[in-house]
XYZ file of C-alpha atoms in Angstrom:
559
model
C 74.748 68.691 89.229
C 74.451 67.579 92.831
C 77.481 68.293 94.959
C 80.098 65.589 94.768
C 80.573 63.345 97.776
C 83.806 63.817 99.644
C 85.115 63.362 103.132
C 85.939 66.484 105.065
C 87.234 67.376 108.460
C 84.936 69.418 110.688
C 86.837 72.616 110.106
C 86.053 72.586 106.415
C 82.423 71.551 106.753
C 80.988 74.947 105.959
C 82.809 75.319 102.692
C 82.138 71.825 101.488
C 78.432 71.891 102.175
C 77.409 75.331 101.120
C 77.051 74.392 97.454
C 74.028 72.203 98.133
C 71.934 75.141 99.277
C 71.354 76.290 95.693
C 70.194 72.951 94.305
C 67.237 73.320 91.948
C 64.100 71.204 92.116
C 65.204 68.957 89.181
C 68.601 68.445 90.829
C 66.996 67.500 94.140
C 64.575 65.111 92.422
C 67.469 63.469 90.586
C 69.377 63.055 93.829
C 66.283 61.653 95.562
C 65.303 59.250 92.749
C 67.395 56.351 94.024
C 66.378 57.089 97.592
C 62.687 57.000 96.745
C 63.209 53.750 94.850
C 64.890 52.337 97.948
C 61.926 53.484 100.035
C 59.613 51.811 97.543
C 61.515 48.552 98.060
C 61.319 48.927 101.850
C 57.570 49.489 101.928
C 56.958 46.847 99.254
C 58.698 44.216 101.373
C 56.336 44.980 104.262
C 53.096 45.063 102.291
C 53.567 42.487 99.533
C 53.273 39.585 101.969
C 50.219 40.924 103.806
C 47.631 39.322 101.550
C 49.791 36.250 100.971
C 50.292 35.512 104.678
C 47.182 33.368 105.205
C 48.357 31.127 102.332
C 51.999 31.193 103.458
C 51.205 30.202 107.030
C 48.815 27.510 105.843
C 51.416 26.002 103.475
C 54.162 26.066 106.111
C 51.881 24.586 108.787
C 51.966 27.643 111.053
C 49.495 29.000 113.586
C 47.938 32.389 114.352
C 50.960 33.041 116.563
C 53.257 32.299 113.616
C 51.187 34.665 111.485
C 51.705 37.437 114.006
C 55.419 36.787 114.417
C 56.165 36.837 110.695
C 55.045 40.462 110.836
C 56.329 41.273 114.308
C 59.832 39.871 113.668
C 60.424 42.333 110.826
C 58.962 45.219 112.830
C 61.012 44.318 115.888
C 64.336 44.160 114.057
C 63.440 47.355 112.193
C 62.642 49.014 115.528
C 65.901 47.921 117.128
C 68.004 48.849 114.096
C 66.474 52.266 113.393
C 68.278 54.290 116.105
C 71.533 52.517 115.266
C 71.230 53.484 111.598
C 70.412 57.021 112.675
C 73.518 57.244 114.823
C 75.701 55.736 112.094
C 74.396 58.371 109.673
C 75.853 61.044 111.933
C 79.244 59.359 111.684
C 79.610 57.803 108.235
C 78.564 58.226 104.606
C 74.762 58.295 104.391
C 74.946 57.076 100.806
C 77.022 54.026 101.776
C 74.670 53.227 104.634
C 71.631 53.311 102.326
C 73.393 50.912 99.967
C 74.340 48.573 102.812
C 70.688 48.595 103.933
C 69.608 47.532 100.461
C 72.141 44.681 100.356
C 70.957 43.382 103.751
C 67.355 43.537 102.528
C 68.204 41.596 99.334
C 69.975 38.821 101.244
C 67.091 38.463 103.695
C 64.530 38.384 100.891
C 66.279 35.700 98.839
C 66.617 33.322 101.787
C 63.044 34.075 102.965
C 61.727 32.875 99.622
C 63.430 29.517 100.204
C 61.889 28.958 103.655
C 60.540 25.485 104.411
C 59.076 26.297 107.821
C 57.825 29.298 109.752
C 60.920 29.401 111.979
C 63.214 30.016 109.003
C 60.806 32.545 107.560
C 60.651 34.489 110.828
C 64.466 34.535 111.060
C 64.725 35.872 107.514
C 62.148 38.533 108.278
C 64.440 39.698 111.085
C 67.216 40.219 108.528
C 64.821 42.003 106.177
C 63.716 44.266 109.014
C 67.293 45.360 109.707
C 67.656 46.480 106.102
C 64.251 48.136 105.970
C 64.998 49.949 109.237
C 68.020 51.523 107.598
C 66.090 52.608 104.533
C 63.226 54.045 106.587
C 65.482 56.061 108.897
C 67.996 57.195 106.291
C 65.405 58.448 103.808
C 64.295 61.215 106.176
C 67.874 61.963 107.223
C 69.160 62.340 103.665
C 66.269 64.630 102.825
C 67.039 66.791 105.839
C 70.683 67.017 104.753
C 69.764 68.494 101.364
C 66.454 70.312 101.790
C 65.328 73.094 104.103
C 62.513 72.360 106.581
C 60.277 74.840 104.755
C 60.720 73.021 101.430
C 60.902 69.582 103.020
C 57.141 69.304 103.342
C 56.897 69.254 99.557
C 59.370 66.387 99.220
C 57.935 64.565 102.216
C 54.725 64.585 100.204
C 56.569 62.826 97.386
C 57.840 60.226 99.831
C 54.285 59.886 101.095
C 53.152 59.267 97.533
C 55.821 56.589 97.111
C 54.665 55.084 100.395
C 51.078 55.053 99.151
C 51.937 53.487 95.784
C 54.047 50.778 97.411
C 51.411 50.195 100.069
C 48.575 49.759 97.588
C 50.733 48.062 94.957
C 52.289 45.628 97.419
C 49.127 43.807 98.512
C 47.796 43.809 94.944
C 51.045 42.440 93.550
C 51.334 39.937 96.385
C 47.779 38.782 95.814
C 48.295 38.333 92.079
C 51.556 36.439 92.638
C 49.936 34.159 95.221
C 46.930 33.490 92.982
C 49.140 32.767 89.943
C 49.761 29.026 89.961
C 53.106 29.100 88.129
C 54.526 31.688 90.518
C 53.298 31.114 94.083
C 53.876 33.045 97.294
C 57.654 32.549 97.321
C 57.942 35.113 94.547
C 56.543 37.699 96.943
C 60.033 37.737 98.448
C 61.928 37.558 95.172
C 60.086 40.287 93.287
C 61.593 43.146 95.324
C 65.186 42.083 94.595
C 65.402 43.626 91.074
C 64.032 46.926 92.426
C 66.683 46.903 95.149
C 69.476 46.281 92.637
C 68.231 49.111 90.423
C 68.056 51.381 93.490
C 71.687 50.535 94.283
C 72.787 51.560 90.805
C 70.718 54.752 90.761
C 71.950 55.754 94.216
C 75.550 55.291 93.119
C 75.033 57.651 90.195
C 72.741 60.306 91.645
C 73.161 60.707 95.406
C 76.039 62.980 96.418
C 76.386 64.161 100.017
C 79.356 65.531 101.975
C 80.756 63.240 104.650
C 81.925 64.756 107.920
C 84.518 62.526 109.580
C 84.377 62.410 113.379
C 86.390 60.252 115.752
C 83.624 58.600 117.798
C 82.452 55.248 119.124
C 79.291 53.389 118.191
C 77.117 52.516 121.187
C 76.761 48.788 120.569
C 75.879 48.029 124.200
C 72.999 50.507 124.086
C 71.720 48.941 120.860
C 71.837 45.470 122.426
C 70.039 46.522 125.606
C 67.163 48.317 123.869
C 66.738 45.377 121.453
C 66.716 42.859 124.296
C 64.246 44.897 126.373
C 61.769 45.249 123.496
C 62.168 41.626 122.358
C 61.513 40.212 125.820
C 58.411 42.377 126.202
C 56.998 41.290 122.838
C 57.671 37.615 123.495
C 55.744 37.929 126.757
C 52.791 39.674 125.095
C 52.594 37.057 122.332
C 52.761 34.005 124.587
C 50.776 35.240 127.609
C 47.368 33.625 127.921
C 48.437 30.776 125.636
C 51.675 29.137 126.790
C 51.145 30.441 130.323
C 48.656 32.531 132.280
C 48.713 36.317 132.246
C 49.373 36.270 135.991
C 52.223 33.771 136.377
C 55.912 33.554 137.225
C 56.746 33.750 133.518
C 54.903 37.046 133.284
C 56.746 38.496 136.268
C 60.084 37.221 134.986
C 59.674 38.609 131.470
C 58.138 41.955 132.369
C 60.599 42.412 135.213
C 63.487 41.469 132.954
C 62.313 43.936 130.319
C 62.115 46.734 132.903
C 65.610 45.930 134.207
C 67.046 45.913 130.683
C 65.299 49.221 129.990
C 66.786 50.795 133.122
C 70.232 49.488 132.186
C 69.763 51.041 128.749
C 68.998 54.429 130.302
C 72.048 54.102 132.570
C 74.343 53.182 129.679
C 72.997 55.969 127.477
C 73.490 58.554 130.210
C 77.176 57.649 130.452
C 78.013 56.857 126.806
C 80.241 59.350 124.978
C 78.169 58.878 121.819
C 74.826 57.304 122.873
C 72.633 55.621 120.301
C 69.702 57.705 121.587
C 70.981 60.926 123.190
C 68.780 61.313 126.267
C 69.308 65.087 126.215
C 67.090 65.189 123.127
C 64.105 64.472 125.341
C 64.645 67.726 127.200
C 62.998 69.233 124.161
C 59.237 69.021 124.652
C 58.510 68.698 120.931
C 60.774 65.663 120.516
C 59.264 63.952 123.551
C 55.681 64.577 122.430
C 56.334 63.720 118.766
C 58.133 60.492 119.671
C 55.353 59.347 122.002
C 52.682 60.301 119.467
C 54.568 58.281 116.826
C 54.378 55.263 119.138
C 50.570 55.435 119.094
C 50.405 56.228 115.364
C 52.489 53.106 114.734
C 49.956 50.958 116.556
C 47.173 52.265 114.313
C 49.158 52.125 111.072
C 50.476 48.588 111.318
C 47.312 47.099 112.813
C 45.440 48.329 109.741
C 47.837 46.910 107.173
C 48.262 43.564 108.947
C 44.749 42.581 110.001
C 42.811 43.764 106.959
C 44.166 40.839 104.938
C 42.740 38.377 107.452
C 39.454 40.250 107.543
C 38.852 40.171 103.798
C 40.147 36.631 103.239
C 38.895 34.849 106.351
C 35.802 36.886 107.239
C 34.568 37.625 103.718
C 36.115 34.798 101.664
C 37.939 37.061 99.194
C 41.009 36.042 97.218
C 44.436 37.575 98.016
C 44.142 39.768 94.906
C 40.706 41.099 95.814
C 41.862 41.582 99.392
C 44.416 44.073 98.083
C 41.925 45.835 95.840
C 39.421 46.257 98.659
C 41.951 48.168 100.808
C 42.427 50.886 98.153
C 40.244 53.462 100.004
C 42.670 53.548 102.929
C 45.704 53.898 100.647
C 43.976 56.533 98.539
C 43.297 58.565 101.673
C 46.917 58.256 102.755
C 48.148 59.234 99.266
C 45.950 62.328 99.040
C 46.562 63.630 102.555
C 50.344 63.107 102.560
C 50.757 64.788 99.165
C 48.400 67.706 99.771
C 49.648 68.390 103.306
C 53.253 68.402 102.093
C 52.496 70.943 99.352
C 50.502 73.233 101.645
C 53.109 73.076 104.419
C 55.772 74.147 101.928
C 53.704 77.183 100.935
C 52.587 78.253 104.406
C 55.209 76.891 106.782
C 52.381 75.819 109.121
C 52.193 72.164 110.079
C 50.405 71.740 113.411
C 46.888 72.013 111.964
C 47.681 68.966 109.812
C 48.856 66.958 112.807
C 45.745 67.777 114.836
C 43.390 67.145 111.896
C 45.170 63.862 111.195
C 44.750 62.794 114.813
C 41.018 63.509 114.703
C 40.516 61.576 111.455
C 42.667 58.650 112.587
C 40.796 58.318 115.881
C 37.435 58.488 114.117
C 38.488 55.954 111.484
C 39.839 53.444 114.003
C 36.771 53.803 116.218
C 34.423 53.172 113.297
C 36.504 50.195 112.139
C 35.881 48.770 115.620
C 32.279 48.134 114.500
C 33.388 45.722 111.734
C 31.587 42.417 111.346
C 31.774 39.839 108.584
C 28.555 41.168 107.011
C 29.265 44.914 107.341
C 28.377 46.647 104.019
C 31.554 47.328 102.057
C 30.788 51.009 101.454
C 30.800 51.496 105.219
C 34.194 49.789 105.447
C 35.506 51.920 102.567
C 34.547 55.162 104.338
C 36.147 54.012 107.594
C 39.343 53.001 105.791
C 39.498 56.320 103.932
C 39.255 58.263 107.209
C 42.044 56.154 108.683
C 44.249 56.682 105.626
C 43.693 60.441 105.637
C 44.710 60.622 109.289
C 47.840 58.525 108.817
C 48.971 60.577 105.821
C 48.722 63.811 107.786
C 50.612 62.518 110.812
C 53.425 60.161 109.822
C 55.830 62.396 107.877
C 54.864 65.598 109.655
C 55.821 64.259 113.089
C 59.333 63.705 111.725
C 59.309 67.137 110.114
C 58.347 68.843 113.381
C 61.191 67.062 115.162
C 63.853 67.810 112.547
C 62.985 71.486 112.709
C 64.050 71.737 116.351
C 67.349 69.865 116.637
C 70.967 70.869 116.302
C 72.721 69.703 113.096
C 74.885 67.081 114.811
C 71.756 65.411 116.265
C 69.724 65.351 113.061
C 70.192 61.655 112.357
C 69.605 60.557 115.940
C 66.510 62.756 116.370
C 64.945 61.639 113.079
C 65.527 57.988 113.852
C 64.103 58.375 117.377
C 60.700 59.335 115.950
C 60.866 56.509 113.394
C 62.017 54.164 116.165
C 58.990 54.875 118.324
C 56.644 54.475 115.350
C 58.169 51.070 114.572
C 58.089 50.151 118.256
C 54.393 51.006 118.379
C 53.811 48.864 115.324
C 55.720 45.905 116.750
C 53.995 46.108 120.116
C 50.620 46.733 118.527
C 50.795 43.830 116.082
C 52.121 41.490 118.760
C 49.608 42.445 121.445
C 46.621 42.845 119.130
C 47.514 39.620 117.335
C 47.427 37.792 120.649
C 44.105 39.452 121.506
C 42.666 38.510 118.134
C 43.741 34.869 118.466
C 41.927 34.566 121.790
C 38.850 36.459 120.653
C 38.513 34.365 117.481
C 38.846 31.157 119.502
C 36.125 32.311 121.898
C 33.793 33.354 119.068
C 34.339 30.046 117.243
C 33.553 28.064 120.396
C 30.400 30.084 120.975
C 29.316 29.564 117.371
C 29.981 25.838 117.436
C 28.108 25.468 120.709
C 25.083 26.968 119.021
C 25.395 24.469 116.143
C 25.725 21.393 118.369
C 28.426 18.898 119.462
C 28.902 17.421 115.964
C 30.074 20.748 114.566
C 33.516 20.673 116.221
C 34.216 17.199 114.879
C 33.220 18.283 111.385
C 35.852 21.032 111.417
C 38.824 18.702 111.824
C 42.168 20.213 110.881
C 40.572 22.479 108.287
C 39.218 24.799 110.947
C 41.045 26.426 113.813
C 42.033 23.172 115.481
C 45.475 23.552 117.007
C 45.443 27.286 116.391
C 45.926 26.931 112.650
C 44.685 29.222 109.905
C 41.360 27.837 108.578
C 40.808 26.772 104.957
C 37.327 28.144 104.275
C 36.856 26.214 101.037
C 37.019 22.886 102.882
C 34.408 23.755 105.512
C 30.662 22.978 105.455
C 28.516 26.070 104.918
C 27.207 26.432 108.527
C 30.698 26.060 110.028
C 32.208 28.374 107.432
C 29.758 31.058 108.507
C 30.828 30.552 112.136
C 34.510 31.003 111.170
C 33.809 34.061 109.026
C 31.753 35.633 111.786
C 34.484 34.899 114.346
C 37.227 36.510 112.259
C 35.033 39.468 111.346
C 34.190 40.136 114.981
C 37.794 39.445 116.076
C 39.288 41.961 113.638
C 36.662 44.501 114.671
C 37.757 44.038 118.278
C 41.368 44.668 117.252
C 40.510 48.078 115.783
C 38.304 48.901 118.763
C 41.206 48.254 121.125
C 43.566 50.279 118.913
C 41.285 53.354 118.747
C 42.164 54.683 122.260
C 45.841 54.738 121.276
C 45.005 56.904 118.265
C 43.140 59.216 120.653
C 46.214 59.440 122.882
C 48.271 60.393 119.834
C 45.798 63.202 119.123
C 46.028 64.505 122.682
C 49.826 64.574 122.474
C 50.042 66.508 119.191
C 47.659 69.126 120.572
C 50.362 70.036 123.108
C 53.178 70.285 120.528
C 54.235 73.911 120.128
C 54.383 75.012 116.501
C 57.713 76.540 115.464
C 58.051 78.206 112.059
C 59.919 76.030 109.583
C 63.470 77.088 108.795
C 64.448 78.097 105.274
C 67.892 76.464 105.144
C 68.837 72.779 105.128
C 69.815 71.777 108.634
C 73.123 70.235 107.572
C 74.124 73.373 105.673
C 73.240 75.978 108.210
C 76.030 78.124 109.633
C 75.422 76.457 112.977
C 76.472 73.177 111.439
C 79.935 74.449 110.798
C 80.404 75.880 114.252
C 78.918 72.777 115.836
C 81.107 70.550 113.700
C 84.215 72.347 114.851
C 83.945 70.600 118.168
C 81.642 67.666 118.837
C 82.115 68.110 122.533
C 81.283 71.765 122.266
C 78.219 70.941 120.221
C 77.052 68.521 122.870
C 77.530 71.142 125.559
C 75.624 73.689 123.499
C 72.698 71.339 122.968
C 72.588 70.209 126.562
C 72.654 73.740 127.992
C 70.613 75.654 125.467
C 68.153 72.958 124.418
C 67.294 71.958 120.878
C 64.665 74.654 120.491
C 67.178 77.407 121.289
C 69.704 75.881 118.919
C 67.080 76.010 116.173
C 66.368 79.673 116.903
C 70.083 80.457 116.868
C 70.382 78.740 113.514
C 67.655 80.903 112.008
C 69.147 84.121 113.361
C 72.609 83.161 112.133
């Protein structure tokens, strides 16, 4: 049986947590079953709408900007909430926090399915993102609390497999639901609710973790400042070049405001007794490099999942269901690489080679996807997607693993969520910025194509084309104009990947400089250092700030 959950004071931490060290593989899998189901729900909510979005935005009368913000809103709220969930996990019951995350997700999903306009839908996606942010951050933290870094690669592979199944199943399921007349796209939001309820029940029965009670304060001001800084920056990126010029007073006001809010955040965090993101963590070179690399990996990961649906539906005329099927090569690559790398890392304890290899494959895949056009042979696209998926699978979980291996026990939640935070931030910024780029590129390509056809072509498009920035309905367009639209979207999506490729290259450069440290053989939460650190939070903070996370990790191993 898994250890029973109980609240302890710091002095008794060692005794109450030592029993978990001897958990067998079946016991760990039982304890993780509800967690993996929760992760499945989180990923499903992000991917199930991807192939339905063109139809959703069309039905709700939205624009390309609305399309981008339906995705960005969830990513933004997930980004802002992730470090807060991580900090809360260091203070309260991880099990309770996972359950609260699921409840928030369910509420957001139910209301999202009732949306009558894009504004309501975007607001509901914000609520969904808060819940998903909790599930994404807490999954890694709970694993670290039960499983040693050496063994964690194996179970990270299982999480990677769940990620892959949900990622490939989501678009397929969303496409089928959208194409089924008696269901419709609203069920894309409802279908995850039963899974979330089941996850709640399973978590209640299977997940047992000790709770260490500490008298601390939650850094709400820090959470507000980082959320406001990121939000203002993304709003500027999305609207610049459309509502106002790139060089304008609005640009200076928004970028300047974002910088000021960011500086205030740093000031608040440096003085907070319990900061949401402990700045001392960044004294550790591995955490700094892994977090920055995650930022660039996030740009690549989310740009792929978001813009492929538009490519296949608007550049190649595929249905939502087929759009999901055609992305299987990327998901298959992610599934294989995340599973295999996790198993091998568990056996060898070596992880850096996987990070570097993943960076090479991801950069190559994104660069090749930059050559996409509406008439590119599918087998070429499949190879490019597979390379991208292989690279993502090798990098995502292993960047978190490398970070967790070098932090003190009391900072485990905050450090894990920092890496996830930067990955989500990269995704939010990438989708927002690249979405804005794509909207402008598509408009330019459409205008060029229509100019070649003659002045009557624009009039023939009417509201069924891109007039007013809307999403085109290809079935209602004359053949010559349809080809112009398909070519524009094909070229526009190709440009998106081309612009994203340099960020993947930067991620590769960063992981090359990460120093490999042998994985520890004891769960971080259960190490002897945890007990001594727990005896005095202030003392633990002093230890971490003077010795550095890497030295704390070494001391843990020797102890």
